[in-house]
Short mmCIF file of C-alpha atoms and ligand atoms in Angstrom, two decimals:
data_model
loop_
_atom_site.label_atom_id
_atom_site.label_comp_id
_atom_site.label_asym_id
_atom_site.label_seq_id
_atom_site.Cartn_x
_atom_site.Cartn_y
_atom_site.Cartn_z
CA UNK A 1106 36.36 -12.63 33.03
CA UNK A 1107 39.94 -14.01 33.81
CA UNK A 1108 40.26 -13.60 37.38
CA UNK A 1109 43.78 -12.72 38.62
CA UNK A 1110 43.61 -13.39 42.61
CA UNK A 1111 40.98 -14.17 44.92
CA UNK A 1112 41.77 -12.69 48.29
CA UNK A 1113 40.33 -14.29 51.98
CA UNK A 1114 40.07 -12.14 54.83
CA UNK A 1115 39.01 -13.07 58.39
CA UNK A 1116 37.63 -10.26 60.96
CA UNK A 1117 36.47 -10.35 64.22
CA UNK A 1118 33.81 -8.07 64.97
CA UNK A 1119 32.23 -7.65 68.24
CA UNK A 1120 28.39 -8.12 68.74
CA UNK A 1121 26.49 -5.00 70.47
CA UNK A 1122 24.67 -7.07 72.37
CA UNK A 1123 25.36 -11.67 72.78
CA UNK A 1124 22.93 -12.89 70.60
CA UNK A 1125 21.39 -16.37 72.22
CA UNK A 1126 19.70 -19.27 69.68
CA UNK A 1127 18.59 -22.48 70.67
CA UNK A 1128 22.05 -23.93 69.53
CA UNK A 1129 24.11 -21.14 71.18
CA UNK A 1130 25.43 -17.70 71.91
CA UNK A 1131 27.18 -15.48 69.19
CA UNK A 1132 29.10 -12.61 70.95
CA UNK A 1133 30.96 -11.67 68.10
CA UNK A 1134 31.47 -12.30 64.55
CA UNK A 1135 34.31 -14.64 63.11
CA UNK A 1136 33.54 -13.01 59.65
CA UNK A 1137 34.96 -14.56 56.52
CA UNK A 1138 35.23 -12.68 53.15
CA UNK A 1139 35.79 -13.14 49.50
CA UNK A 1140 37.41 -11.05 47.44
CA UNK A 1141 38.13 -11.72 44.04
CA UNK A 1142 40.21 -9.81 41.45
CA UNK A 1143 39.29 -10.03 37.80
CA UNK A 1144 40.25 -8.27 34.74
CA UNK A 1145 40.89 -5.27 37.56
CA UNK A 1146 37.59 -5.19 38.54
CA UNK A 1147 37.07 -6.13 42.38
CA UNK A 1148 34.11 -7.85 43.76
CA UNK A 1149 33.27 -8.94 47.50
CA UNK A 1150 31.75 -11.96 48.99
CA UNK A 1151 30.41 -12.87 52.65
CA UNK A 1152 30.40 -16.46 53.87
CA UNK A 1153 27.96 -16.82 56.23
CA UNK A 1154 29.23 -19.90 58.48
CA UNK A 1155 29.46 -18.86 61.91
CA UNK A 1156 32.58 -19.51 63.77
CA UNK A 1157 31.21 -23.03 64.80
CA UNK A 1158 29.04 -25.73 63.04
CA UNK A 1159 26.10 -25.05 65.76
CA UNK A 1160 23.20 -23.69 63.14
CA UNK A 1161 25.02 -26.24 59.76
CA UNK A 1162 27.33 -28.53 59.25
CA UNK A 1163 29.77 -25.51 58.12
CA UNK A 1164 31.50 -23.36 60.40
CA UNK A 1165 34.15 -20.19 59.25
CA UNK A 1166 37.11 -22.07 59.62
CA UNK A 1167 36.25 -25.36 57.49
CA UNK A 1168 34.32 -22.60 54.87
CA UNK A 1169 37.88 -20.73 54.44
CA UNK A 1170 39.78 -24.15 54.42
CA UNK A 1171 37.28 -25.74 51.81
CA UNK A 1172 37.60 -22.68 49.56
CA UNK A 1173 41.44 -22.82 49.44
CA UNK A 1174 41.83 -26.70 49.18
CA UNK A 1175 38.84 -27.97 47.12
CA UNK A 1176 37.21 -24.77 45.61
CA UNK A 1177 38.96 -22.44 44.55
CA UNK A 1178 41.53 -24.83 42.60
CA UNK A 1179 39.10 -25.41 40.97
CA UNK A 1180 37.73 -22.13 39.77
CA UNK A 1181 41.03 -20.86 39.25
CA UNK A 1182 41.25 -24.02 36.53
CA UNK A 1183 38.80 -22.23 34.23
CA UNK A 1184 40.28 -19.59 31.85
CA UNK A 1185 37.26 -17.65 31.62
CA UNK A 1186 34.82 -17.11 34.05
CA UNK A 1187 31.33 -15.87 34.99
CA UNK A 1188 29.20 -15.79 37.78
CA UNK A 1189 27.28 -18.42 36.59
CA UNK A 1190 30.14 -20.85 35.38
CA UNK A 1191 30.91 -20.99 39.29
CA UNK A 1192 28.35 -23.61 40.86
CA UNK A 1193 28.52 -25.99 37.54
CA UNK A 1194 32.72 -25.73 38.41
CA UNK A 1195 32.13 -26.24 42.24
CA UNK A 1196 29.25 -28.87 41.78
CA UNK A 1197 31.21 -32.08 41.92
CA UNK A 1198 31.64 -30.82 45.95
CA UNK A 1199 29.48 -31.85 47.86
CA UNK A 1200 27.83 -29.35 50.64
CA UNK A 1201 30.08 -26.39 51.20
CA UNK A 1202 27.46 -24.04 50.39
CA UNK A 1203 28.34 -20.96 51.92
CA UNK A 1204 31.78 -21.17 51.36
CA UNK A 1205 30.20 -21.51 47.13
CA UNK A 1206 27.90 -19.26 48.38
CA UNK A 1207 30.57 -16.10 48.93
CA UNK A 1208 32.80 -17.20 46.09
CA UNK A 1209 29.99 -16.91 43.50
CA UNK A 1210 28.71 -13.89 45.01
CA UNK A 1211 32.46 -12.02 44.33
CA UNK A 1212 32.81 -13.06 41.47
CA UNK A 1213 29.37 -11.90 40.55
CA UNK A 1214 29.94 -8.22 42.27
CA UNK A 1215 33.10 -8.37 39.55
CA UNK A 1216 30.88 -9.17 36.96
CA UNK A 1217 28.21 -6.20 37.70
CA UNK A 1218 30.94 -3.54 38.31
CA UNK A 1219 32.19 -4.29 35.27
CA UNK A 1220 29.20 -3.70 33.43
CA UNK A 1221 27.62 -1.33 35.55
CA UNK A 1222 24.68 -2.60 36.46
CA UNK A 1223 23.68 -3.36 40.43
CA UNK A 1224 22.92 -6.66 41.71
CA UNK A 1225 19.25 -5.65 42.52
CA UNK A 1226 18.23 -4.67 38.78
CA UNK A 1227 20.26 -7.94 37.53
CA UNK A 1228 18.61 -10.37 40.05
CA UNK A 1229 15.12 -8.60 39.25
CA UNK A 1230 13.96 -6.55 42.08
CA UNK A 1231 10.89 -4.60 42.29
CA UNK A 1232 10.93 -2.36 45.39
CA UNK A 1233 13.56 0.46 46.21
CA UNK A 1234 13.13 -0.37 50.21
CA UNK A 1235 12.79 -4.17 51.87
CA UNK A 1236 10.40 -4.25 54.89
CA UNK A 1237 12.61 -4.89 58.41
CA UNK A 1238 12.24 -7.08 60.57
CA UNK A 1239 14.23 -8.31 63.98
CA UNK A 1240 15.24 -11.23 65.51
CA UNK A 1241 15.41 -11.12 68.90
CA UNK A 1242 17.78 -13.88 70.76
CA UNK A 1243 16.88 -15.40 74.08
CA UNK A 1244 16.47 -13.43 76.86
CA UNK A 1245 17.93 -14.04 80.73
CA UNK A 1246 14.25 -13.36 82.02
CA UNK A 1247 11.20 -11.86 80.53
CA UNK A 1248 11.52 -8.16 81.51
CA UNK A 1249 14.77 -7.85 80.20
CA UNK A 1250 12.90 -9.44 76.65
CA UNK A 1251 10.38 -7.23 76.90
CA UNK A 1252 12.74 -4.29 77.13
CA UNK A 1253 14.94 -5.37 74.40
CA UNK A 1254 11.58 -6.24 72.32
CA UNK A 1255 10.31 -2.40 73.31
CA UNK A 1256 13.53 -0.59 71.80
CA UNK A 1257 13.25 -3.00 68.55
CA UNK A 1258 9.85 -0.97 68.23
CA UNK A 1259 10.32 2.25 69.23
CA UNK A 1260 13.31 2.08 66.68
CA UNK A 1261 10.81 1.20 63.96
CA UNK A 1262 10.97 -2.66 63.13
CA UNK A 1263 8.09 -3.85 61.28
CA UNK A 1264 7.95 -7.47 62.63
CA UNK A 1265 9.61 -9.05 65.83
CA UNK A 1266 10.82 -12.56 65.25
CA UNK A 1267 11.22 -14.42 69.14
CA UNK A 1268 13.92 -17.08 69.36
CA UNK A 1269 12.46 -20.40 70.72
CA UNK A 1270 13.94 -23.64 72.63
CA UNK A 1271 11.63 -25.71 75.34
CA UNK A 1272 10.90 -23.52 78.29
CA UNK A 1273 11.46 -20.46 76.18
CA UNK A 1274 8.64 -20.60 74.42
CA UNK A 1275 4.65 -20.08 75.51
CA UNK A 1276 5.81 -17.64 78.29
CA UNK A 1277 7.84 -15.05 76.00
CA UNK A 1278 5.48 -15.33 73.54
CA UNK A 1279 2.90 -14.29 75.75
CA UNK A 1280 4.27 -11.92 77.64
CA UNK A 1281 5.27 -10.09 74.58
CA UNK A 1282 1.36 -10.11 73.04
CA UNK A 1283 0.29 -9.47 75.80
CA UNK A 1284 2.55 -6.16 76.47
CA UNK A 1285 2.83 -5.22 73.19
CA UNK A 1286 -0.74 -6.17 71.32
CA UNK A 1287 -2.38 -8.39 69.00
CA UNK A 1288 -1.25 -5.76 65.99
CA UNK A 1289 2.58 -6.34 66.59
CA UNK A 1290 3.50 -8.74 63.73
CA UNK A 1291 5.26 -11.33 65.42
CA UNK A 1292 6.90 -14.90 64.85
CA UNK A 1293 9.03 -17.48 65.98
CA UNK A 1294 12.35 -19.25 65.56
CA UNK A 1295 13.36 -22.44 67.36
CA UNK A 1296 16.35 -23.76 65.05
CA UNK A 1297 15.28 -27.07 65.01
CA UNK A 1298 14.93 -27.52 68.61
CA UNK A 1299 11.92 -29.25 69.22
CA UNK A 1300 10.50 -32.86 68.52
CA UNK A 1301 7.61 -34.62 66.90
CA UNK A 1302 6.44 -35.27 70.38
CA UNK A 1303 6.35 -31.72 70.88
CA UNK A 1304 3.32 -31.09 69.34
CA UNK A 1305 1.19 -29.85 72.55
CA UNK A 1306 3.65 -27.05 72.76
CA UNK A 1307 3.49 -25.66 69.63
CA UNK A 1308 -0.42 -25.92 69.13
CA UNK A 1309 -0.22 -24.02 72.17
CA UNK A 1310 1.74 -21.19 70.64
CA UNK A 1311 -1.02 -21.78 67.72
CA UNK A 1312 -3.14 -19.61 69.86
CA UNK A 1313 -0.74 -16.38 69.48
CA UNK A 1314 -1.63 -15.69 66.03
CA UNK A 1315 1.57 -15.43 64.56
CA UNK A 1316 2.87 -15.35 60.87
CA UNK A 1317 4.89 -18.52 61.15
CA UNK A 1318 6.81 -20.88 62.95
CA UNK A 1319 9.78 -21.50 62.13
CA UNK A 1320 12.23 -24.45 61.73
CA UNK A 1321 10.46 -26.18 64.91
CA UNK A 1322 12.06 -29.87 64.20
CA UNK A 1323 15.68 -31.15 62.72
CA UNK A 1324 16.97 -30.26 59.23
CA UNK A 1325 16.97 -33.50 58.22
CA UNK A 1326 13.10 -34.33 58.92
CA UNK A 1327 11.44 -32.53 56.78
CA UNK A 1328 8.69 -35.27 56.76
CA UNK A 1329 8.11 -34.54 60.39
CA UNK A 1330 6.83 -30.66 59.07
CA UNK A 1331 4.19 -32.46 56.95
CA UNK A 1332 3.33 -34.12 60.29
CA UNK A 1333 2.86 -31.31 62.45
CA UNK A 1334 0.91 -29.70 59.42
CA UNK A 1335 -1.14 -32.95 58.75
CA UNK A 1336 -1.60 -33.24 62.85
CA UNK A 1337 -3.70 -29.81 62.67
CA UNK A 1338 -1.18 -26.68 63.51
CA UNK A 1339 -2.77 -24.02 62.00
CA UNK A 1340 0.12 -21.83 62.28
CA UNK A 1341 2.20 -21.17 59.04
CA UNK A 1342 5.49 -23.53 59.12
CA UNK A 1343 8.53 -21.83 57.47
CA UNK A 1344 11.54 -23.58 57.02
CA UNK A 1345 14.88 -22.49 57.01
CA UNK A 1346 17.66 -25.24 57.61
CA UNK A 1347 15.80 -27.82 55.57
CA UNK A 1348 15.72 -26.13 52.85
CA UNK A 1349 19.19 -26.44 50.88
CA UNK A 1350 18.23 -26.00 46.86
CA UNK A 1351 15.27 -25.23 44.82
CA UNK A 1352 14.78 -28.66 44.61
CA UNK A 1353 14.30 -29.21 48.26
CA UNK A 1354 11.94 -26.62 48.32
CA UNK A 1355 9.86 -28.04 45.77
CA UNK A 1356 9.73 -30.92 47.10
CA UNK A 1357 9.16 -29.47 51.13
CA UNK A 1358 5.92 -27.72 49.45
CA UNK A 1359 4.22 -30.55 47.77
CA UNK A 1360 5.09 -32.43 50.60
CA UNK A 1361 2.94 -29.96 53.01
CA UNK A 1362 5.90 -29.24 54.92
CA UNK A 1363 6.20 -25.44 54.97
CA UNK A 1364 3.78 -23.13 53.86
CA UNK A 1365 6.45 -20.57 54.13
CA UNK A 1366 10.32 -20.34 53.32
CA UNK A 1367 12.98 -18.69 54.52
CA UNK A 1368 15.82 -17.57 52.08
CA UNK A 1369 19.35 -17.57 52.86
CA UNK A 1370 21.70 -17.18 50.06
CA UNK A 1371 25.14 -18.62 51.91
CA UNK A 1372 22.95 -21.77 52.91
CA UNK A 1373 21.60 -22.67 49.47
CA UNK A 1374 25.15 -22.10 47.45
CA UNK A 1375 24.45 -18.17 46.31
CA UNK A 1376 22.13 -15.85 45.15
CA UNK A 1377 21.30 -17.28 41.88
CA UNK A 1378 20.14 -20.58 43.73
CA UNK A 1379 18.66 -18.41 45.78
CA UNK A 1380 16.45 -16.55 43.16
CA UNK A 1381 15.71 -19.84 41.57
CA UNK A 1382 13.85 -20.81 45.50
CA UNK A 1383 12.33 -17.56 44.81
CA UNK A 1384 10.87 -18.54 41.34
CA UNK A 1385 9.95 -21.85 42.70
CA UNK A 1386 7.51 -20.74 45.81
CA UNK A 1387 6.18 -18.24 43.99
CA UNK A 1388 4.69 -20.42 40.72
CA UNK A 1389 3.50 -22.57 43.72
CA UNK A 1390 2.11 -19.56 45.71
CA UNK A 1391 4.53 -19.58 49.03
CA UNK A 1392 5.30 -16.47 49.93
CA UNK A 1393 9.32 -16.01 50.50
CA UNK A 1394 11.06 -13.77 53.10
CA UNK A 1395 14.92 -12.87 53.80
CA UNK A 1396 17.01 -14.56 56.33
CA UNK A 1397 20.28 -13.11 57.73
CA UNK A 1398 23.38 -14.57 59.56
CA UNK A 1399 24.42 -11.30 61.22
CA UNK A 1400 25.80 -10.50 58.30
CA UNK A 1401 28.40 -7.20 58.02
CA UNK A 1402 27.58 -4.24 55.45
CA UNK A 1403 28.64 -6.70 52.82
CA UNK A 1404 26.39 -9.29 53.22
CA UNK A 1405 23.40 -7.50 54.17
CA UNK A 1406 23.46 -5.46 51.28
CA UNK A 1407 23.73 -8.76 48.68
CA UNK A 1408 20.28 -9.73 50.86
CA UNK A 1409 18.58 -6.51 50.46
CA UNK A 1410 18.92 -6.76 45.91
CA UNK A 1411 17.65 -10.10 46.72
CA UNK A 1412 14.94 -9.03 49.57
CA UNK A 1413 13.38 -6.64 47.01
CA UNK A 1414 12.29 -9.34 44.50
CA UNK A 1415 8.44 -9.75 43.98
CA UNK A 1416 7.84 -12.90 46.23
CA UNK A 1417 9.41 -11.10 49.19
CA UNK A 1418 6.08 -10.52 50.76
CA UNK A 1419 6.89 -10.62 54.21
CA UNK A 1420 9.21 -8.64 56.53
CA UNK A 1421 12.39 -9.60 56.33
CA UNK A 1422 15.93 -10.59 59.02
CA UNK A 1423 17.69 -7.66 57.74
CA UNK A 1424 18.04 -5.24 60.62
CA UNK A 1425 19.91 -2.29 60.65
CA UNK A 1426 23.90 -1.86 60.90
CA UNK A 1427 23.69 -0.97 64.66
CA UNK A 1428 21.38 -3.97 65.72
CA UNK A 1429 24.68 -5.91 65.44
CA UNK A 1430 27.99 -3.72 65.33
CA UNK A 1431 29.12 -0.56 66.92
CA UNK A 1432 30.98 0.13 63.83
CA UNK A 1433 30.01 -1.80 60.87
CA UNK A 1434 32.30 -2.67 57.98
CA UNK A 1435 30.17 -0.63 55.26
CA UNK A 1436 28.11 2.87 55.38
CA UNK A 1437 25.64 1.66 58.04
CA UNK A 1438 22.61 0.47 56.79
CA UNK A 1439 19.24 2.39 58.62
CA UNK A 1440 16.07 1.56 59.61
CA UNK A 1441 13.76 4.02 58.53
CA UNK A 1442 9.85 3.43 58.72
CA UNK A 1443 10.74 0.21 59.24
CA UNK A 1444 12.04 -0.39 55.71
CA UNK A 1445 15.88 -0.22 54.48
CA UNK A 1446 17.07 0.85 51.13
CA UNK A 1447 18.04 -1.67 48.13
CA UNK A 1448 21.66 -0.35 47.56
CA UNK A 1449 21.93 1.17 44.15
CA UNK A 1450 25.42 0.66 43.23
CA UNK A 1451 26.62 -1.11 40.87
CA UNK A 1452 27.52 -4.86 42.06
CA UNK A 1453 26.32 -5.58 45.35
CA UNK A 1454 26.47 -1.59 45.95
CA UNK A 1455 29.04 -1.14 48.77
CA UNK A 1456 32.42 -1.79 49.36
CA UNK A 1457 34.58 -2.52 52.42
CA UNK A 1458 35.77 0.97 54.36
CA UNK A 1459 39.16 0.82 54.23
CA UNK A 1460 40.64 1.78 57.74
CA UNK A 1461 37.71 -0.07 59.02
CA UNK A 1462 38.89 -3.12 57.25
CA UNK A 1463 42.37 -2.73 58.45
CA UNK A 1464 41.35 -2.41 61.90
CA UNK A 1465 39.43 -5.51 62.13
CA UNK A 1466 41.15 -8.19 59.71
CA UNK A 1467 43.06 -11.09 61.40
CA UNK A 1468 44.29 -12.90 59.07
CA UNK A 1469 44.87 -12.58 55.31
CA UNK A 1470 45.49 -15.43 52.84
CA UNK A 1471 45.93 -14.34 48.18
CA UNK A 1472 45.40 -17.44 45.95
CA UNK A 1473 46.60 -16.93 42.88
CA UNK A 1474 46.15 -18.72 39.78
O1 LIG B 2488 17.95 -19.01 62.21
O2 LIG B 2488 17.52 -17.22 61.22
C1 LIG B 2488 18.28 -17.88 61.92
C2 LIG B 2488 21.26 -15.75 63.00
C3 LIG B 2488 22.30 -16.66 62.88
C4 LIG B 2488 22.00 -17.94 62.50
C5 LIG B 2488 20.68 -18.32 62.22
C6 LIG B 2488 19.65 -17.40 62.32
C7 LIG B 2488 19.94 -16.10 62.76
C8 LIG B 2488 18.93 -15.08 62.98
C9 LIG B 2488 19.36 -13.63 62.95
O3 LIG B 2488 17.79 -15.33 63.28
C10 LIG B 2488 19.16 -13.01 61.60
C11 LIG B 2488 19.90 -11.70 61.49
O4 LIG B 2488 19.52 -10.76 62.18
O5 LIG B 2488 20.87 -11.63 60.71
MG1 LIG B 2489 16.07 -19.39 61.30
#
């Protein structure tokens, strides 16, 4: 394809509900997207940075700068392109992955209007539906958790994932077995806030039987997961910051260090990284589940073609439209029997409503070539 103009738009969309993580509060969504024009076909790309480097290094703002100063120069150098000349033009950057991440993934939607076929059939998915699961920020005090935790399940979720940080940890996690029973399928999340010497905590949580926990110590040490492991936690460890490329995930599982991983497209540089993590854990037997970044209609749907791959074995992030927005960008996406539909579009399925867009975008900026 010989793209003509790639388009950045910023929105700001409003969170239902603030959204607390060990590293901060999200009350609404500095949203950053791709859109790329090529032989007048259109295609659409989230970035996933949030609006401040709290979760990565990248935040929206350094993502939209690093796509119109370093990357897209150089894509725009290329006469000809496909989705998966992008990363081998972009490589000789270093990091910037979800600002890669949404420019590959337009160019890609492009690609699969084009020829018709959606993203789900070309990345090789299996299931019509993904299993849904919720992540449920940091609560005030426990009953307003457990009320938040209740309408999650009366709405259908299939798994309830508990954000963790010292002193939000054993308590919540108890109070919500014990109100809510041993069958609810349950994990945890602590974004890398805990410590090596934090090991009496989290064998105490050991006792909760949950699927995993993840991302308990820094990005950086993934060593220190093969300790914890090594040091007798019996509980699953999943990582999700660590793990950047396929090759860090090889090397996290024959290192011991997760037994589980989390996959985020806009953190490992797109979806075709992304499916390559897939293909990794599962010749090595690691089961694989799908992250989100309170992503808009846009994003989600990309995550649901990947979500329905065959190593997706366990519920996923990807909650339904209203979980996060009053009005979401897209057709909402539902919850129903705790599963979502694989959009099956072609491309990534859905497109941007267009007073919707209007209403929300900030700030435009066209790069031509
Ligand atoms: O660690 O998985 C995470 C949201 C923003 C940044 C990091 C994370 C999350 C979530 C929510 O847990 C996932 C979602 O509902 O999109
Ligand atoms: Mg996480």
């Amino acid at each position: 394809m010989k793209i003509d103009c790639v388009e950045l738009l910023r929105l700001d969309m409003p969170l239902v509900t603030p959204f607390r993580t060990s590293f901060g509060t999200q009350t609404r969504r500095d949203v950053l997207l791709v859109r790329v024009v090529a032989d007048g076909a259109e295609g659409w790309g989230e970035c996933v940075a949030l609006a401040d480097p709290l979760y990565s290094s990248e935040y929206t703002e350094a993502a939209h700068r690093a796509l119109v100063d370093q990357l897209l120069p150089r894509l725009l150098a290329l006469p000809d392109v496909t989705a998966a000349s992008v990363a081998p033009a972009l490589a000789a950057v270093h990091g910037h992955r979800m600002s890669k991440a949404a420019l590959e993934t337009a160019v890609l939607d492009a690609q699969l209007r084009s020829a018709g076929m959606p993203l789900a059939e070309y990345l090789g998915a299996v299931q019509p539906s993904v299993s849904s699961g919720v992540s449920v920020g940091i609560h005030d005090s426990i009953p307003e958790l457990l009320d938040a935790v209740d309408g999650y399940l009366d709405a259908g979720y299939a798994r309830i994932k508990l954000k963790i940080e010292p002193g939000w940890d054993i308590e919540p996690v108890a109070a919500v077995r014990d109100r809510f029973g041993d069958q609810t399928l349950l994990q945890v999340d602590a974004n890398a806030a805990y410590s090596r010497n934090d090991l009496r905590t989290l064998r105490v949580l050991d006792r909760f039987d949950l699927l995993l926990i993840e991302q308990p110590l820094p990005e950086e040490d993934i060593a220190g997961h093969a300790h914890l492991a090594a040091a007798g936690l019996q509980t699953p460890i999943c990582l999700d910051e660590s793990i950047t490329s396929a090759a860090v995930a090889h090397q996290a599982i024959t290192t011991g260090a997760c037994r589980i991983v989390n996959i985020k497209p806009g953190r490992v540089g797109g979806y075709l990284e992304a499916r390559r993590i897939h293909d990794v854990c599962a010749a090595a037997g690691v089961p694989v589940w799908a992250g989100g970044m309170l992503e808009t209609g846009i994003g989600r749907a990309a995550n649901l073609a990947l979500a329905a791959l065959p190593n997706f074995t366990l519920p996923s992030d990807i909650a339904g439209s209203d979980r996060y927005f009053r009005q979401d960008l897209t057709d909402p996406f539902t919850v129903v029997d705790g599963r979502i539909d694989v959009p099956a579009g072609r491309g990534i399925g859905v497109t941007p409503i267009p007073e919707v867009l209007a209403e929300l975008t900030v700030r435009r900026e066209t790069v031509r070539r």
